[in-house]
Amino acid sequence: MEAQAPTGVASLGKTSSPTALEIPGVLTVHDLSTLLGADPIDVIKQLMRIGQMLTLNDVVEYETASLIAQSFGFPVKPTEEAQRGTGSLVISPDEEEEAHLEPRPPVVTILGHVDHGKTTLLDAIRNTNTVAGEVGGITQHIGAYQVLFKETPITFLDTPGHEAFTAMRARGARVTDFAVLVVAADDGIMPQTVEAIDHVKAAGVPLIAVINKIDRPDADQDRIKRQLAEHDLLIEEWGGDVISVPVSALKGEGVSDLLENITVLAEVSNLRANPHRLARGVVVEARVDKSRGPVATVLVQTGTLRVGDNVVAGEVRGRVRAMLNDQAESIKRAGPSKPVEILGISGLPEAGDTFSAVSDEKTAREMAEKRIRERLAESGQGSGVSLEEIYSRLESGEVTALDLILKTDVQGTVDAVRTALAHLNTETTRVNLIHAASGSITESDVLLAVASKAIIIGFSTRPEPGAATLANQQAVDIRSYDIIYELVDDVEKALKGLLAPVTKDVVEGIATVRAVFGLGRGMKAAGIYVNNGIISRGAQIHVLRNDRRVFAGPVSSLKHFKDDVREIRAGLEGGIVVEGFQDYAEGDILESHVTEQSE
Ligand code: GDP
């Protein structure tokens, strides 16, 4: 085997970029993530995937380090010493990637409670700082924009709020480098602020606190600082490490301080990417434009995207016909952290889908097809976890904490349940409440559960209808209780692997839509033919079009000729109305799902 001598030791300073990295025989998780230029959280997650539960200061064996490095796209060549088992590993980054890494602008998301000033702040930032040379362009809301602050570009995602943030994360996309938490100084920390804090913490993203509306006569900055401290966010002024910036978004005061802090944080975080490769990134949003066809806003994360590039975005492919920036100006190329609208794709990818530029059309087609096949193979499995799965992962040592999202009827019970659950912690396993609040179970809770592989526990509260459907689609385990003892008992059993069997999702039948009927007042029914199995009244119907699920919801009416029936069997025709869905098209496939007890 060819051995390559180390040509340098990793230095992540901005000035020198050696062509290869030397990984010592013994190194910690922290050292490894520094060498890879990767977020330690991502490295820890990757380690978890191969069954190793390590923390930042734990030592990684170099065989493991090698595997992890490969999973980050670094081909690995061992040194002679490494082959002898004594020395170090040399990792030659992809296409000498390391040598080409350059600083890239930070990508920032703004979160906070409704009416605390997120939109006003986004507007203030955008108005005071338009990227030089682009003045005069029309401001276009494309889902993200870039400003120039003292020569340093900063990218902002302009869909504020943690729902969008977590929805992307639930799809596996890590987009945001820093989160800006907006708290109105006259109002203080509110339920959605707490939710945003929990979502940011679960994502492991650094947070900057903005104390907004300081121009208001009833603004009380100290109160906000105290409240932040109560949520484990101790600001720098008080000896903590959370940057806080007082701002009046309305008057534009403090906005440059905020931008200054973001640039400083970016510098110490050493954000880098390689602009000299084919682009890779994430879809921020996508829509169909009447005259231009499908348009997607993508955020380039590494590489440079050029007009004419073949691309794959999610399951959609195409060739970039034109690119527009956030000023609606046509541009020819977009480097790392640049958001651009691209034209020329064949369909609509989803927000959070990954996109890549590839060398030719054939590769683009093959990649898109592969993704479709993978999704179909996974369909129905969802991406959530169940309490039972958590137990087996606890047992195998893959995880040591049971991550829970707790929703209760009133705030008082949050604390009661929290205390009761804390008693279950042992030396080896721990209950980790990543979010606990009062109120019904929302879609945002379900997305957080998907993104964090957590279970949702409801105490005297229920899921909202949309949340129940989403949880069903994503196979997120929602458990509802009305008696604290039962709740605690189930969690304890889960920790000990003694949980009673629960349910699983089973497809009981498949039908094809052959005709669409109007029922008056805009209501529609589908005339169906049942191809196999049965379609029954109590089922959840998944509507599939072009192999994609476009909707899922319960049966609201099922007829055979004029009669209401409980089920329709294979080979028969009938009429169906799926609750909440009107958009049937001939040729749609209806999959009928029911819940069964699993062994
Ligand atoms: P969002 O829901 O968080 O996006 O909040 P908005 O940006 O829509 O702001 C909510 C309200 O607060 C609007 O009426 C804004 O004009 C007002 N507002 C936002 N920032 C400030 C500020 O710094 N000072 C004052 N006095 N009002 C503000």
XYZ file of N, CA, C and O in Angstrom, residues 260-399:
560
model
N -21.195 43.520 14.219
C -19.795 43.458 14.670
C -19.574 42.165 15.469
O -18.612 41.427 15.243
N -20.495 41.887 16.405
C -20.375 40.682 17.218
C -20.443 39.413 16.376
O -19.755 38.436 16.659
N -21.290 39.451 15.345
C -21.396 38.269 14.479
C -20.075 38.044 13.741
O -19.586 36.916 13.656
N -19.464 39.133 13.274
C -18.205 38.954 12.542
C -17.097 38.445 13.472
O -16.290 37.603 13.078
N -17.111 38.943 14.730
C -16.086 38.470 15.677
C -16.293 36.980 15.961
O -15.359 36.179 15.914
N -17.550 36.607 16.201
C -17.848 35.201 16.481
C -17.463 34.328 15.282
O -16.946 33.221 15.445
N -17.701 34.857 14.084
C -17.366 34.106 12.866
C -15.859 33.887 12.800
O -15.387 32.809 12.447
N -15.132 34.930 13.182
C -13.686 34.824 13.094
C -13.152 33.768 14.062
O -12.361 32.911 13.675
N -13.661 33.806 15.315
C -13.156 32.807 16.264
C -13.665 31.409 15.933
O -13.033 30.423 16.269
N -14.789 31.330 15.242
C -15.316 29.997 14.906
C -14.604 29.413 13.703
O -14.799 28.253 13.371
N -13.798 30.242 13.039
C -12.977 29.747 11.932
C -13.815 28.992 10.903
O -13.560 27.834 10.597
N -14.847 29.642 10.407
C -15.725 29.011 9.413
C -15.004 28.987 8.067
O -14.560 30.029 7.589
N -14.891 27.805 7.497
C -14.161 27.721 6.237
C -14.875 26.801 5.255
O -15.636 25.929 5.634
N -14.590 27.006 3.986
C -15.109 26.117 2.949
C -14.158 26.220 1.771
O -13.313 27.126 1.714
N -14.300 25.273 0.850
C -13.431 25.278 -0.327
C -14.199 25.808 -1.533
O -15.053 25.117 -2.080
N -13.892 27.019 -1.968
C -14.639 27.572 -3.102
C -14.228 26.950 -4.444
O -14.889 27.157 -5.449
N -13.111 26.170 -4.444
C -12.569 25.658 -5.713
C -13.058 24.266 -6.024
O -12.291 23.415 -6.453
N -14.289 23.984 -5.744
C -14.808 22.656 -6.075
C -16.250 22.830 -6.542
O -16.801 23.925 -6.486
N -16.850 21.740 -6.997
C -18.251 21.808 -7.403
C -19.087 22.138 -6.165
O -18.776 21.697 -5.066
N -20.138 22.908 -6.373
C -20.902 23.412 -5.240
C -21.715 22.325 -4.564
O -22.166 21.377 -5.201
N -21.878 22.495 -3.252
C -22.780 21.659 -2.474
C -23.493 22.557 -1.489
O -22.900 23.526 -1.005
N -24.730 22.277 -1.171
C -25.430 23.144 -0.226
C -26.807 22.630 0.086
O -27.073 21.432 -0.023
N -27.678 23.562 0.445
C -29.007 23.204 0.931
C -30.061 24.076 0.255
O -29.808 25.247 -0.025
N -31.213 23.487 -0.014
C -32.325 24.250 -0.576
C -32.987 25.029 0.561
O -33.333 24.452 1.589
N -33.130 26.332 0.379
C -33.748 27.162 1.411
C -35.256 27.269 1.168
O -36.061 27.187 2.073
N -35.641 27.496 -0.068
C -37.053 27.422 -0.430
C -37.185 27.189 -1.929
O -36.218 27.320 -2.674
N -38.399 26.827 -2.361
C -38.604 26.567 -3.782
C -40.050 26.857 -4.118
O -40.933 26.695 -3.282
N -40.270 27.380 -5.301
C -41.646 27.677 -5.718
C -41.692 27.648 -7.230
O -40.655 27.673 -7.893
N -42.940 27.598 -7.752
C -43.079 27.660 -9.201
C -43.419 29.093 -9.577
O -44.365 29.669 -9.060
N -42.621 29.682 -10.448
C -42.865 31.036 -10.926
C -43.604 30.906 -12.247
O -43.225 30.095 -13.092
N -44.685 31.708 -12.388
C -45.540 31.544 -13.575
C -44.750 31.630 -14.873
O -44.956 30.846 -15.787
N -43.825 32.586 -14.966
C -43.127 32.727 -16.238
C -41.793 31.987 -16.287
O -41.312 31.639 -17.351
N -41.204 31.729 -15.102
C -39.851 31.154 -15.122
C -39.796 29.665 -14.782
O -38.746 29.037 -14.837
N -40.957 29.099 -14.385
C -40.958 27.676 -14.023
C -40.448 27.485 -12.604
O -40.434 28.422 -11.814
N -39.995 26.257 -12.277
C -39.531 26.010 -10.904
C -38.299 26.872 -10.577
O -37.365 26.951 -11.372
N -38.344 27.497 -9.412
C -37.237 28.335 -8.965
C -36.895 27.885 -7.550
O -37.789 27.717 -6.731
N -35.608 27.670 -7.283
C -35.227 27.278 -5.921
C -34.197 28.258 -5.396
O -33.316 28.690 -6.140
N -34.322 28.620 -4.130
C -33.236 29.374 -3.495
C -32.348 28.354 -2.818
O -32.823 27.554 -2.012
N -31.079 28.380 -3.193
C -30.149 27.459 -2.555
C -29.083 28.265 -1.823
O -28.760 29.380 -2.222
N -28.599 27.681 -0.743
C -27.494 28.278 -0.024
C -26.278 27.416 -0.327
O -26.255 26.234 0.005
N -25.300 28.013 -0.992
C -24.078 27.260 -1.303
C -23.305 27.108 0.002
O -23.078 28.089 0.699
N -22.948 25.882 0.374
C -22.193 25.710 1.624
C -20.709 25.489 1.375
O -19.877 25.877 2.173
N -20.411 24.847 0.264
C -19.013 24.722 -0.117
C -18.959 24.714 -1.631
O -19.943 24.419 -2.291
N -17.804 25.047 -2.192
C -17.684 25.066 -3.645
C -18.248 26.346 -4.244
O -18.659 27.257 -3.525
N -18.237 26.388 -5.571
C -18.791 27.540 -6.279
C -19.779 27.035 -7.321
O -19.470 26.119 -8.080
N -20.969 27.629 -7.281
C -22.010 27.247 -8.238
C -21.942 28.201 -9.417
O -21.811 29.413 -9.237
N -22.005 27.630 -10.643
C -21.896 28.466 -11.838
C -23.082 28.234 -12.754
O -23.638 27.128 -12.787
N -23.417 29.258 -13.507
C -24.438 29.098 -14.546
C -23.932 28.019 -15.500
O -22.748 27.996 -15.859
N -24.816 27.091 -15.868
C -24.417 26.011 -16.776
C -24.126 24.711 -16.037
O -24.054 23.650 -16.647
N -23.965 24.790 -14.678
C -23.670 23.571 -13.904
C -24.859 22.615 -13.921
O -26.015 23.042 -13.838
N -24.559 21.327 -13.984
C -25.597 20.309 -13.776
C -25.779 20.168 -12.283
O -24.796 20.099 -11.538
N -27.046 20.139 -11.837
C -27.275 20.050 -10.390
C -28.341 19.015 -10.053
O -29.198 18.689 -10.877
N -28.241 18.522 -8.826
C -29.293 17.689 -8.251
C -29.707 18.378 -6.962
O -28.853 18.724 -6.151
N -31.010 18.604 -6.799
C -31.513 19.200 -5.562
C -32.586 18.265 -5.055
O -33.633 18.129 -5.680
N -32.330 17.610 -3.924
C -33.266 16.594 -3.459
C -33.403 15.549 -4.553
O -32.417 14.983 -5.016
N -34.633 15.355 -5.027
C -34.858 14.352 -6.063
C -35.022 14.996 -7.428
O -35.433 14.353 -8.386
N -34.731 16.278 -7.507
C -34.944 17.028 -8.739
C -33.587 17.351 -9.342
O -32.617 17.556 -8.636
N -33.523 17.352 -10.690
C -32.232 17.688 -11.292
C -32.423 18.776 -12.327
O -33.550 19.218 -12.574
N -31.353 19.179 -12.933
C -31.467 20.207 -13.958
C -30.130 20.823 -14.244
O -29.086 20.329 -13.803
N -30.166 21.875 -15.032
C -28.950 22.577 -15.371
C -29.212 24.050 -15.076
O -30.259 24.575 -15.481
N -28.309 24.689 -14.355
C -28.557 26.070 -13.938
C -28.590 26.974 -15.171
O -27.583 27.202 -15.821
N -29.788 27.460 -15.486
C -29.962 28.305 -16.677
C -29.625 29.753 -16.332
O -29.055 30.484 -17.120
N -29.993 30.155 -15.123
C -29.682 31.509 -14.677
C -29.644 31.512 -13.160
O -30.230 30.640 -12.516
N -28.916 32.490 -12.618
C -28.859 32.638 -11.164
C -29.124 34.091 -10.815
O -28.633 35.000 -11.487
N -29.915 34.300 -9.761
C -30.221 35.661 -9.328
C -29.855 35.797 -7.862
O -30.091 34.873 -7.075
N -29.308 36.971 -7.496
C -29.037 37.192 -6.081
C -30.258 37.819 -5.412
O -31.319 37.955 -6.038
N -30.082 38.222 -4.124
C -31.236 38.756 -3.394
C -31.613 40.166 -3.842
O -32.534 40.756 -3.307
N -30.873 40.724 -4.793
C -31.240 42.016 -5.368
C -31.862 41.814 -6.756
O -31.931 42.736 -7.552
N -32.223 40.604 -7.064
C -32.808 40.233 -8.355
C -31.853 40.507 -9.517
O -32.281 40.724 -10.645
N -30.556 40.527 -9.215
C -29.575 40.723 -10.287
C -29.051 39.379 -10.743
O -28.833 38.475 -9.929
N -28.822 39.314 -12.042
C -28.324 38.075 -12.602
C -26.834 37.946 -12.269
O -26.072 38.888 -12.450
N -26.430 36.808 -11.731
C -25.009 36.602 -11.450
C -24.551 35.300 -12.096
O -25.361 34.433 -12.429
N -23.265 35.186 -12.287
C -22.729 34.026 -13.013
C -22.200 32.951 -12.069
O -22.078 31.805 -12.432
N -21.833 33.344 -10.843
C -21.230 32.389 -9.923
C -21.579 32.753 -8.494
O -21.801 33.922 -8.177
N -21.634 31.725 -7.655
C -21.939 31.954 -6.240
C -21.056 31.036 -5.405
O -21.050 29.823 -5.597
N -20.295 31.629 -4.497
C -19.364 30.863 -3.652
C -20.003 30.493 -2.321
O -21.205 30.699 -2.109
N -19.190 29.954 -1.386
C -19.713 29.498 -0.104
C -20.488 30.563 0.678
O -20.102 31.730 0.684
N -21.563 30.114 1.316
C -22.478 30.933 2.134
C -23.299 31.925 1.328
O -23.939 32.796 1.876
N -23.266 31.813 0.002
C -24.034 32.748 -0.826
C -25.404 32.139 -1.123
O -25.494 31.011 -1.598
N -26.479 32.897 -0.836
C -27.796 32.409 -1.237
C -28.134 32.893 -2.645
O -27.941 34.068 -2.949
N -28.607 32.004 -3.489
C -28.990 32.399 -4.849
C -30.251 31.672 -5.286
O -30.512 30.549 -4.866
N -30.982 32.346 -6.160
C -32.117 31.685 -6.795
C -31.595 31.022 -8.054
O -30.880 31.659 -8.832
N -31.961 29.760 -8.253
C -31.530 29.122 -9.496
C -32.737 28.752 -10.350
O -33.785 28.354 -9.848
N -32.569 28.919 -11.645
C -33.592 28.567 -12.625
C -33.059 27.423 -13.467
O -31.848 27.356 -13.707
N -33.965 26.552 -13.919
C -33.513 25.495 -14.818
C -33.669 24.102 -14.242
O -33.254 23.126 -14.853
N -34.273 24.014 -13.015
C -34.466 22.676 -12.456
C -35.814 22.109 -12.924
O -36.720 22.855 -13.282
N -35.902 20.771 -12.860
C -37.045 20.112 -13.493
C -38.288 20.065 -12.606
O -39.367 19.760 -13.059
N -38.161 20.333 -11.326
C -39.317 20.252 -10.436
C -39.013 21.013 -9.163
O -38.078 21.807 -9.135
N -39.819 20.746 -8.129
C -39.640 21.489 -6.885
C -38.988 20.635 -5.808
O -39.586 19.679 -5.331
N -37.770 20.986 -5.402
C -37.195 20.299 -4.247
C -37.846 20.860 -2.980
O -38.612 21.827 -3.060
N -37.551 20.270 -1.831
C -38.136 20.772 -0.591
C -37.091 21.533 0.220
O -35.896 21.230 0.122
N -37.567 22.485 1.025
C -36.642 23.217 1.890
C -35.923 22.211 2.768
O -36.545 21.321 3.323
N -34.616 22.343 2.852
C -33.834 21.408 3.663
C -33.221 20.285 2.844
O -32.353 19.577 3.330
N -33.656 20.126 1.583
C -33.017 19.129 0.719
C -31.581 19.559 0.438
O -31.297 20.746 0.327
N -30.709 18.575 0.274
C -29.353 18.949 -0.110
C -29.300 19.137 -1.623
O -30.083 18.549 -2.349
N -28.393 19.970 -2.074
C -28.194 20.078 -3.516
C -26.701 19.982 -3.810
O -25.871 20.354 -2.989
N -26.369 19.439 -4.978
C -24.966 19.382 -5.379
C -24.864 19.644 -6.859
O -25.727 19.229 -7.632
N -23.781 20.308 -7.227
C -23.442 20.420 -8.649
C -22.645 19.170 -8.982
O -21.862 18.695 -8.165
N -22.885 18.603 -10.160
C -22.163 17.387 -10.541
C -21.549 17.585 -11.926
O -21.897 18.532 -12.642
N -20.659 16.645 -12.291
C -19.855 16.873 -13.492
C -20.668 16.823 -14.786
O -20.368 17.521 -15.734
N -21.689 15.998 -14.849
C -22.430 15.908 -16.109
C -23.884 15.511 -15.868
O -24.274 15.154 -14.759
N -24.652 15.540 -16.945
C -26.083 15.305 -16.841
C -26.397 13.887 -16.386
O -27.322 13.653 -15.613
N -25.576 12.944 -16.883
C -25.834 11.545 -16.549
C -25.723 11.333 -15.032
O -26.576 10.708 -14.407
N -24.660 11.897 -14.446
C -24.486 11.763 -13.001
C -25.672 12.388 -12.268
O -26.169 11.841 -11.281
N -26.119 13.548 -12.741
C -27.250 14.227 -12.103
C -28.466 13.315 -12.125
O -29.154 13.139 -11.120
N -28.708 12.704 -13.303
C -29.892 11.848 -13.424
C -29.779 10.649 -12.494
O -30.703 10.308 -11.766
N -28.579 10.034 -12.497
C -28.402 8.843 -11.658
C -28.573 9.166 -10.169
O -29.191 8.418 -9.426
N -28.030 10.324 -9.766
C -28.138 10.686 -8.347
C -29.582 10.928 -7.954
O -30.032 10.507 -6.881
N -30.322 11.637 -8.830
C -31.727 11.928 -8.525
C -32.505 10.617 -8.428
O -33.292 10.408 -7.504
N -32.227 9.703 -9.368
C -32.950 8.423 -9.343
C -32.612 7.625 -8.090
O -33.470 7.009 -7.470
N -31.332 7.670 -7.715
C -30.905 6.934 -6.514
C -31.640 7.478 -5.284
O -32.115 6.712 -4.445
N -31.750 8.800 -5.211
C -32.429 9.378 -4.051
C -33.894 8.955 -4.013
O -34.437 8.682 -2.952
N -34.525 8.904 -5.188
C -35.934 8.498 -5.229
C -36.048 7.052 -4.743
O -36.893 6.727 -3.910
N -35.143 6.197 -5.253
C -35.189 4.789 -4.843
C -34.994 4.661 -3.339
O -35.693 3.923 -2.659
N -34.036 5.431 -2.803
C -33.768 5.344 -1.365
C -34.981 5.780 -0.561
O -35.333 5.170 0.433
N -35.632 6.849 -1.049
C -36.798 7.324 -0.298
C -37.914 6.287 -0.319
O -38.551 6.014 0.686
N -38.111 5.693 -1.516
C -39.181 4.699 -1.610
C -38.887 3.518 -0.698
O -39.777 2.989 -0.045
N -37.609 3.143 -0.658
C -37.241 2.008 0.193
C -37.503 2.340 1.655
O -37.865 1.488 2.452
N -37.327 3.621 1.997
C -37.502 4.011 3.397
C -38.931 4.397 3.723
O -39.272 4.580 4.873
N -39.776 4.576 2.671
C -41.074 5.192 2.923
C -41.880 4.352 3.897
O -41.842 3.124 3.886
N -42.600 5.063 4.747
C -43.377 4.362 5.754
C -42.581 4.142 7.019
O -43.125 3.962 8.084
N -41.241 4.195 6.907
C -40.443 3.961 8.109
C -40.317 5.230 8.938
O -40.081 5.159 10.124
N -40.474 6.392 8.288
C -40.343 7.649 9.006
C -38.948 7.815 9.560
O -38.091 6.951 9.388
N -38.707 8.944 10.233
C -37.363 9.117 10.754
C -37.346 9.309 12.261
O -36.326 9.571 12.843
N -38.519 9.173 12.888
C -38.560 9.334 14.332
C -38.093 8.063 15.027
O -37.680 7.104 14.390
N -38.143 8.092 16.353
C -37.784 6.883 17.096
C -38.902 6.551 18.070
O -39.709 7.399 18.409
N -38.936 5.310 18.522
C -39.943 4.934 19.506
C -39.235 4.677 20.830
O -38.019 4.507 20.881
N -40.020 4.652 21.884
C -39.431 4.385 23.196
C -38.690 3.052 23.202
O -37.632 2.925 23.799
N -39.252 2.069 22.471
C -38.608 0.750 22.444
C -37.224 0.827 21.790
O -36.261 0.240 22.271
N -37.159 1.574 20.667
C -35.866 1.697 19.989
C -34.844 2.368 20.902
O -33.682 1.986 20.948
N -35.332 3.387 21.621
C -34.426 4.096 22.529
C -33.855 3.101 23.534
O -32.677 3.107 23.832
N -34.733 2.216 24.025
C -34.242 1.268 25.015
C -33.122 0.420 24.425
O -32.077 0.243 25.045
N -33.330 -0.078 23.178
C -32.288 -0.950 22.641
C -31.003 -0.165 22.413
O -29.909 -0.700 22.559
N -31.151 1.126 22.102
C -29.931 1.926 21.939
C -29.274 2.201 23.296
O -28.057 2.280 23.405
N -30.113 2.345 24.319
C -29.547 2.536 25.658
C -28.781 1.288 26.083
O -27.683 1.352 26.601
N -29.431 0.161 25.765
C -28.870 -1.102 26.196
C -27.534 -1.384 25.505
O -26.604 -1.888 26.101
N -27.461 -1.007 24.207
C -26.229 -1.290 23.481
C -25.170 -0.232 23.768
O -24.075 -0.289 23.238
N -25.522 0.738 24.585
C -24.537 1.761 24.929
C -24.429 2.844 23.879
O -23.593 3.740 23.958
N -25.286 2.753 22.848
C -25.218 3.735 21.773
C -25.604 5.131 22.280
O -25.042 6.131 21.871
N -26.600 5.174 23.159
C -26.943 6.446 23.790
C -27.025 6.210 25.298
O -27.231 5.086 25.744
